[in-house]
Amino acid sequence: MNSKQFLIHLVSILFSIALAAKVTIAVESQSISLPGCPDHCGEIKVPYPFGITPECSLNGNRKFYLNCTQSSLYLNSSNLQVTNISLDGEVSVMNFIGRDCYNKKGVREEHIQSQLWLANYNVSSARNTFIAVGCDTYSTVNGYRGKENYVIGCVSSCNDIDYESFTSDHQSCLGVGCCQISIPSGLKNMTISLSSYNNHTFVYDFNPCSYAFVVEQGKFKFSNTSFQELNRTEKLPAVLNWGIGKESCDEAKKRANYTCKGNNVTCVAASNAAGYLCQCLPGYEGNPYLPDGCHGNGS
Ligand SMILES: *[C@@H]1O[C@H](CO)[C@@H](O)[C@H](O)[C@H]1NC(C)=O
Ligand SMILES: *[C@@H]1O[C@H](CO)[C@@H](O)[C@H](O)[C@H]1NC(C)=O
Ligand SMILES: *[C@@H]1O[C@H](CO)[C@@H](O)[C@H](O)[C@H]1NC(C)=O
Ligand SMILES: *[C@@H]1O[C@H](CO)[C@@H](O)[C@H](O)[C@H]1NC(C)=O
Ligand SMILES: *[C@@H]1O[C@H](CO)[C@@H](O)[C@H](O)[C@H]1NC(C)=O
Ligand SMILES: *[C@@H]1O[C@H](CO)[C@@H](O)[C@H](O)[C@H]1NC(C)=O
Ligand SMILES: *[C@@H]1O[C@H](CO)[C@@H](O)[C@H](O)[C@H]1NC(C)=O
Ligand SMILES: *[C@@H]1O[C@H](CO)[C@@H](O)[C@H](O)[C@H]1NC(C)=O
Ligand SMILES: *[C@@H]1O[C@H](CO)[C@@H](O)[C@H](O)[C@H]1NC(C)=O
Ligand SMILES: *[C@@H]1O[C@H](CO)[C@@H](O)[C@H](O)[C@H]1NC(C)=O
């Protein structure tokens, strides 16, 4: 073999290795979406039952159809941006924060109410907190649990001396500059309202605005820079819960559209949402919502 032949031979060996590697990768990488369906929007993975066209979402259902516009993902017919989808019944969104701002004379200059009105999702009570920030601030959350109207709220106040002391040591949300309450389960159609006792007239110099929002636990830490930072912030992350259908697992199993039908898949009740979720059995992984989406994780 001369050197030219050797080179050709070497190249062809390398080529077949590359080809073999590629084939192996293609076999091993499991799809997360239906065949022929896009599995991401920008950087965000979109696993089935979610999809970015009606045909690629479960039953073309409003609940699972997401709008992918310019590489950003939105819940259908809302301006809530989706940042992560978990097959355990969670979807992470960027939620708008409410604000209430006054000028030096105590005249309201800006008032933005934050609303989460969702037909198909519940706000996760386990993963979010309600927080209000400001020194002349009271805030309420108005919503529905079932048909019952439900109102909760908290008060936060401080003067400049309190402000000095929490800037030096306090870093927690205990009613001085910041208050928080947990969110009851099953709360729907939340409207966050903000108000003040003295229109921020006594605290205007260091705090002209109040803020309130539902936020994923751990994603907001109160500190002496919070007033400035919130002034520049439009949205913060929150977590919603979802489930398939409205039926329990036992009822759903009797129906033709039962979704957890693949091998090595089980059905569990959704948490903080109506309906059920599919899960791969222990020792299997993949997407349990796809036909035969679960595969052994050891092999
Ligand atoms: C998306 O929302 C719009 C407006 O509510 C509705 O008309 C449309 O049917 C929804 N799309 C899907 C696929 O559910
Ligand atoms: C998706 O969202 C964009 C921007 O909000 C909107 O213009 C478009 O009509 C939406 N498409 C669908 C199918 O809902
Ligand atoms: C998305 O959610 C999954 C499952 O909860 C989690 O493991 C992953 O870290 C999240 N990704 C991002 C970018 O938050
Ligand atoms: C606060 O502002 C509201 C609306 O701008 C006004 O009606 C009210 O009189 C003000 N109260 C005080 C104490 O300044
Ligand atoms: C909650 O909001 C959804 C979506 O906008 C709406 O369809 C539903 O009627 C609302 N429910 C109540 C009790 O206001
Ligand atoms: C905020 O508090 C930190 C200590 O936690 C301190 O180092 C810093 O100077 C304070 N910043 C302001 C603007 O007060
Ligand atoms: C925050 O924003 C409002 C208007 O959006 C402005 O009047 C105010 O001076 C800003 N600064 C602080 C520190 O809140
Ligand atoms: C399955 O079908 C039943 C009626 O046959 C319907 O009520 C239910 O919403 C469907 N479930 C899903 C997940 O589409
Ligand atoms: C997983 O599915 C295969 C094929 O149906 C079956 O043979 C196996 O017993 C299942 N494993 C478990 C743990 O049920
Ligand atoms: C929200 O939770 C309540 C209580 O758990 C439940 O009755 C309701 O159906 C849930 N809504 C959705 C859209 O899952």
XYZ file of C-alpha atoms and ligand atoms in Angstrom:
439
model
C 0.000 0.000 0.000
C 1.480 3.352 -0.996
C 0.970 6.431 1.067
C -1.882 7.750 -1.087
C -3.769 4.448 -0.871
C -3.065 4.355 2.838
C -4.540 7.820 3.242
C -7.693 6.890 1.323
C -7.963 3.722 3.378
C -7.547 5.677 6.621
C -10.131 8.251 5.586
C -12.617 5.531 4.721
C -12.028 3.809 8.081
C -12.544 7.095 9.907
C -15.645 7.717 7.847
C -17.176 4.359 8.735
C -16.357 4.902 12.422
C -18.059 8.280 12.261
C -21.021 6.742 10.468
C -21.305 3.952 13.028
C -21.101 6.462 15.886
C -23.773 8.579 14.305
C -26.093 5.622 13.829
C -25.563 4.572 17.468
C -26.389 8.081 18.669
C -29.540 8.175 16.550
C -30.701 4.844 17.996
C -29.910 5.772 21.584
C -31.353 9.285 21.656
C -35.049 8.955 22.402
C -37.489 11.440 21.018
C -39.432 13.563 23.492
C -42.115 14.621 21.004
C -44.459 12.826 18.586
C -42.799 11.594 15.359
C -42.275 14.459 12.930
C -43.007 17.088 15.564
C -40.670 19.881 16.674
C -39.257 19.089 20.122
C -38.070 22.531 21.119
C -38.770 26.245 20.809
C -35.603 28.319 20.951
C -33.667 26.855 23.889
C -36.728 25.333 25.581
C -37.484 21.630 25.221
C -41.120 20.894 24.438
C -41.926 17.277 25.411
C -45.266 15.631 24.513
C -48.118 16.033 25.710
C -47.072 19.650 25.041
C -46.548 20.731 21.459
C -46.080 23.864 19.401
C -48.725 23.002 16.822
C -52.239 21.722 17.667
C -51.486 18.415 15.856
C -48.365 17.889 17.955
C -50.110 18.480 21.304
C -52.310 15.989 23.149
C -55.756 16.020 21.486
C -54.916 19.422 19.972
C -56.008 20.394 23.483
C -55.826 24.048 24.514
C -54.068 22.975 27.667
C -51.031 21.510 25.909
C -50.756 23.667 22.850
C -48.029 26.292 23.316
C -47.425 29.238 21.038
C -43.805 29.417 19.790
C -43.181 32.923 18.461
C -39.683 34.146 17.554
C -38.036 31.389 19.619
C -40.093 32.269 22.706
C -42.754 29.977 24.111
C -46.103 31.185 25.474
C -49.115 29.484 27.032
C -51.791 29.614 24.328
C -53.815 32.809 24.381
C -51.787 34.422 27.150
C -48.686 36.563 27.417
C -47.120 34.233 29.983
C -43.737 33.074 28.745
C -42.896 29.421 29.419
C -39.314 28.742 30.568
C -39.402 25.045 31.476
C -41.721 22.069 31.206
C -41.557 19.181 33.652
C -43.406 15.950 32.896
C -44.156 15.673 36.641
C -47.009 18.148 36.188
C -45.175 21.457 36.415
C -44.628 24.280 33.982
C -42.432 27.297 34.810
C -43.541 30.699 33.557
C -42.416 34.315 33.846
C -45.182 36.129 35.720
C -45.711 39.892 35.682
C -45.138 41.736 38.955
C -47.574 44.316 40.318
C -46.377 47.809 41.206
C -47.790 50.946 42.776
C -45.705 54.163 42.491
C -46.185 57.682 43.869
C -44.522 61.034 43.321
C -43.177 63.354 46.009
C -46.612 64.911 46.564
C -48.209 61.495 47.159
C -50.004 61.351 43.853
C -50.178 57.899 42.315
C -48.134 57.791 39.093
C -48.179 54.151 38.176
C -50.432 51.268 39.197
C -50.015 47.846 37.643
C -52.141 44.983 38.888
C -50.733 41.506 38.473
C -53.223 38.857 37.356
C -52.987 35.130 36.847
C -56.204 34.022 35.179
C -55.769 30.536 33.862
C -58.467 28.172 32.684
C -56.298 25.039 32.546
C -53.636 25.417 35.210
C -53.427 25.948 38.953
C -50.801 28.092 40.668
C -48.549 25.685 42.604
C -49.096 26.157 46.336
C -46.057 24.019 47.141
C -43.553 25.827 44.912
C -44.561 29.517 45.075
C -44.867 32.254 47.694
C -46.746 35.513 47.626
C -44.469 38.477 48.432
C -45.080 42.225 48.838
C -42.187 44.713 49.064
C -42.237 48.337 50.225
C -42.280 50.604 53.300
C -45.874 51.833 53.047
C -47.474 48.785 51.566
C -50.420 46.510 51.877
C -51.307 43.971 49.297
C -54.101 41.489 48.784
C -54.552 38.424 46.631
C -58.083 37.917 45.443
C -59.015 34.587 43.931
C -61.374 31.646 43.813
C -61.204 28.279 45.513
C -63.900 26.391 43.723
C -66.763 28.891 43.560
C -65.795 30.604 46.795
C -64.165 34.035 46.678
C -60.968 34.048 48.716
C -58.899 37.022 49.908
C -55.518 36.929 51.641
C -52.954 39.670 52.120
C -50.021 41.089 54.052
C -48.666 44.409 55.282
C -45.122 45.736 55.136
C -43.963 48.986 56.646
C -40.730 50.689 57.671
C -39.158 54.074 58.341
C -35.663 55.133 57.373
C -34.193 53.830 60.665
C -35.721 50.392 60.070
C -34.398 50.661 56.557
C -30.848 51.313 57.849
C -31.052 48.331 60.168
C -32.390 45.900 57.611
C -29.753 47.059 55.160
C -27.034 46.090 57.634
C -28.233 42.731 58.918
C -31.808 41.574 58.282
C -32.040 39.818 54.958
C -35.365 38.158 55.460
C -38.931 38.950 54.590
C -40.584 39.531 57.990
C -42.794 42.589 57.570
C -40.077 45.257 57.594
C -39.815 46.290 53.947
C -41.118 42.891 52.862
C -43.896 40.491 53.827
C -44.783 37.029 52.543
C -47.568 34.489 52.814
C -48.033 31.032 51.414
C -50.546 30.326 48.682
C -53.498 28.028 49.398
C -53.910 24.999 47.129
C -56.349 25.136 44.237
C -56.406 28.947 44.095
C -57.622 30.160 40.696
C -57.834 33.490 38.884
C -55.613 35.464 41.216
C -55.642 39.248 41.121
C -52.951 41.000 43.163
C -53.861 44.472 44.401
C -51.468 46.988 45.963
C -52.232 49.911 48.175
C -50.603 52.161 50.766
C -51.608 53.991 53.963
C -49.923 57.361 53.268
C -49.179 57.247 49.546
C -45.473 56.715 50.368
C -45.243 60.384 51.453
C -43.159 59.584 54.593
C -40.861 57.136 52.828
C -40.718 58.698 49.375
C -36.982 59.543 49.576
C -35.929 55.924 49.661
C -39.107 54.070 48.617
C -41.582 55.607 46.158
C -43.029 52.261 45.017
C -44.630 49.094 46.369
C -44.296 45.749 44.565
C -46.179 42.465 44.882
C -45.932 39.149 43.072
C -46.279 35.386 43.157
C -42.785 33.918 42.811
C -41.141 30.512 42.793
C -39.694 29.819 46.250
C -36.010 30.700 46.441
C -36.089 32.914 43.349
C -36.507 36.197 45.234
C -34.278 37.165 48.180
C -35.059 40.383 49.978
C -32.064 42.688 50.509
C -31.129 46.356 50.593
C -30.935 46.370 46.792
C -34.452 44.959 46.295
C -36.194 48.333 45.853
C -33.866 49.297 42.999
C -33.830 45.844 41.436
C -37.611 45.460 41.444
C -37.936 48.852 39.797
C -36.069 47.392 36.811
C -37.878 44.029 36.866
C -40.989 43.277 34.867
C -41.380 39.528 35.469
C -40.331 36.858 37.974
C -40.531 33.049 37.709
C -43.562 31.130 39.008
C -44.635 27.475 38.792
C -47.993 26.181 37.552
C -49.450 22.672 37.890
C -51.160 20.645 35.175
C -52.724 17.233 34.708
C -54.194 15.182 31.839
C -57.972 15.425 31.544
C -60.160 15.849 34.605
C -60.700 12.213 35.564
C -58.987 10.037 38.161
C -56.664 7.251 36.930
C -59.355 4.595 37.474
C -61.966 6.486 35.442
C -59.456 7.446 32.749
C -58.311 3.805 32.259
C -61.813 2.921 31.010
C -61.643 5.487 28.215
C -60.235 5.188 24.709
C -58.196 8.367 25.131
C -56.328 7.087 28.233
C -52.795 8.417 27.829
C -50.556 6.215 30.055
C -50.925 3.254 27.686
C -47.311 2.396 26.813
C -45.242 -0.445 28.293
C -43.729 0.126 31.740
C -45.921 3.157 32.412
C -48.116 3.851 35.421
C -50.780 6.449 36.188
C -50.705 8.769 39.234
C -53.092 11.509 40.366
C -51.911 15.014 39.441
C -50.945 17.140 42.428
C -52.734 20.489 42.895
C -54.473 20.030 39.545
C -57.354 18.049 38.111
C -56.647 14.809 36.211
C -53.705 12.434 36.153
C -50.032 12.135 35.191
C -48.107 9.283 33.548
C -44.852 7.960 35.014
C -42.276 5.427 33.839
C -42.001 2.455 36.222
C -38.877 2.321 38.440
C -35.870 1.271 36.340
C -37.304 2.873 33.201
C -36.956 6.393 31.882
C -38.054 8.508 28.965
C -41.309 10.215 28.070
C -44.206 8.191 29.574
C -46.800 10.129 27.534
C -45.481 8.787 24.199
C -46.446 5.304 23.026
C -43.574 3.132 24.291
C -41.727 6.198 25.536
C -40.265 4.421 28.589
C -37.087 2.411 28.123
C -34.768 0.599 30.538
C -32.228 3.030 31.994
C -29.512 0.444 32.654
C -29.165 -0.923 29.123
C -55.587 29.150 21.445
O -56.347 30.197 22.052
C -57.238 30.810 21.152
C -57.867 31.989 21.843
O -58.420 31.626 23.082
C -58.291 29.778 20.689
O -59.168 30.376 19.781
C -57.562 28.624 20.015
O -58.485 27.616 19.695
C -56.500 28.053 20.921
N -55.723 27.083 20.169
C -55.697 25.793 20.464
C -54.889 24.934 19.594
O -56.295 25.319 21.418
C -48.901 33.488 19.070
O -48.514 34.655 19.763
C -48.297 35.760 18.907
C -47.733 36.878 19.735
O -48.454 37.049 20.928
C -49.614 36.102 18.222
O -49.411 37.181 17.348
C -50.098 34.895 17.425
O -51.357 35.167 16.865
C -50.218 33.686 18.330
N -50.508 32.514 17.510
C -51.421 31.607 17.838
C -51.590 30.473 16.901
O -52.093 31.691 18.872
C -36.424 22.166 34.128
O -37.133 21.269 34.960
C -36.441 20.049 35.187
C -37.367 19.112 35.928
O -37.984 19.736 37.023
C -35.158 20.358 35.961
O -34.448 19.174 36.187
C -34.315 21.316 35.136
O -33.187 21.698 35.874
C -35.104 22.557 34.780
N -34.335 23.357 33.847
C -34.222 24.674 33.973
C -33.437 25.351 32.887
O -34.722 25.288 34.898
C -53.387 59.180 48.152
O -53.606 59.163 46.737
C -54.951 59.020 46.362
C -55.021 58.855 44.861
O -53.956 59.481 44.212
C -55.739 60.237 46.884
O -57.085 60.070 46.546
C -55.576 60.321 48.398
O -56.193 61.482 48.866
C -54.125 60.345 48.798
N -54.005 60.230 50.248
C -53.050 60.820 50.939
C -53.028 60.562 52.421
O -52.201 61.547 50.419
C -61.054 32.119 35.591
O -60.373 32.489 34.405
C -60.662 31.666 33.284
C -59.753 32.079 32.151
O -59.811 33.442 31.914
C -62.148 31.803 32.955
O -62.476 30.942 31.880
C -62.999 31.442 34.185
O -64.353 31.690 33.935
C -62.575 32.244 35.412
N -63.267 31.761 36.586
C -63.800 32.574 37.504
C -64.463 31.903 38.666
O -63.729 33.797 37.416
C -26.357 46.473 51.678
O -25.984 45.591 52.698
C -24.668 45.083 52.572
C -24.426 44.094 53.695
O -25.417 43.084 53.674
C -23.664 46.241 52.647
O -22.367 45.743 52.422
C -23.999 47.280 51.581
O -23.196 48.405 51.721
C -25.455 47.712 51.680
N -25.791 48.563 50.533
C -26.487 49.692 50.654
C -26.789 50.402 49.346
O -26.892 50.100 51.707
C -38.848 53.499 40.020
O -39.682 53.713 38.887
C -40.565 54.824 38.989
C -41.367 54.931 37.722
O -41.555 53.698 37.102
C -39.773 56.102 39.259
O -40.675 57.166 39.457
C -38.869 55.911 40.477
O -38.099 57.069 40.698
C -37.976 54.712 40.260
N -36.939 54.553 41.304
C -37.023 53.909 42.480
C -35.783 53.892 43.311
O -38.002 53.340 42.883
C -61.349 11.726 27.041
O -62.670 11.591 26.571
C -63.683 12.006 27.465
C -65.043 11.714 26.845
O -64.986 10.579 26.085
C -63.527 13.493 27.766
O -64.486 13.910 28.716
C -62.126 13.761 28.298
O -61.925 15.157 28.454
C -61.068 13.190 27.345
N -59.762 13.312 27.984
C -58.748 13.945 27.408
C -57.455 13.934 28.151
O -58.860 14.511 26.327
C -41.780 -3.638 30.871
O -42.422 -3.936 29.645
C -42.044 -5.187 29.091
C -42.740 -5.314 27.729
O -44.125 -5.211 27.862
C -42.441 -6.314 30.040
O -41.989 -7.547 29.511
C -41.788 -6.061 31.428
O -42.240 -7.038 32.336
C -42.157 -4.674 31.932
N -41.460 -4.383 33.187
C -42.101 -4.183 34.339
C -41.237 -3.875 35.521
O -43.320 -4.224 34.426
C -57.175 23.306 40.620
O -57.234 22.665 41.904
C -58.561 22.413 42.373
C -58.431 21.809 43.758
O -57.420 20.844 43.808
C -59.292 21.492 41.396
O -60.611 21.301 41.828
C -59.275 22.127 40.008
O -59.897 21.271 39.087
C -57.853 22.434 39.591
N -57.850 23.092 38.294
C -57.137 22.671 37.270
C -57.229 23.482 36.028
O -56.425 21.674 37.314
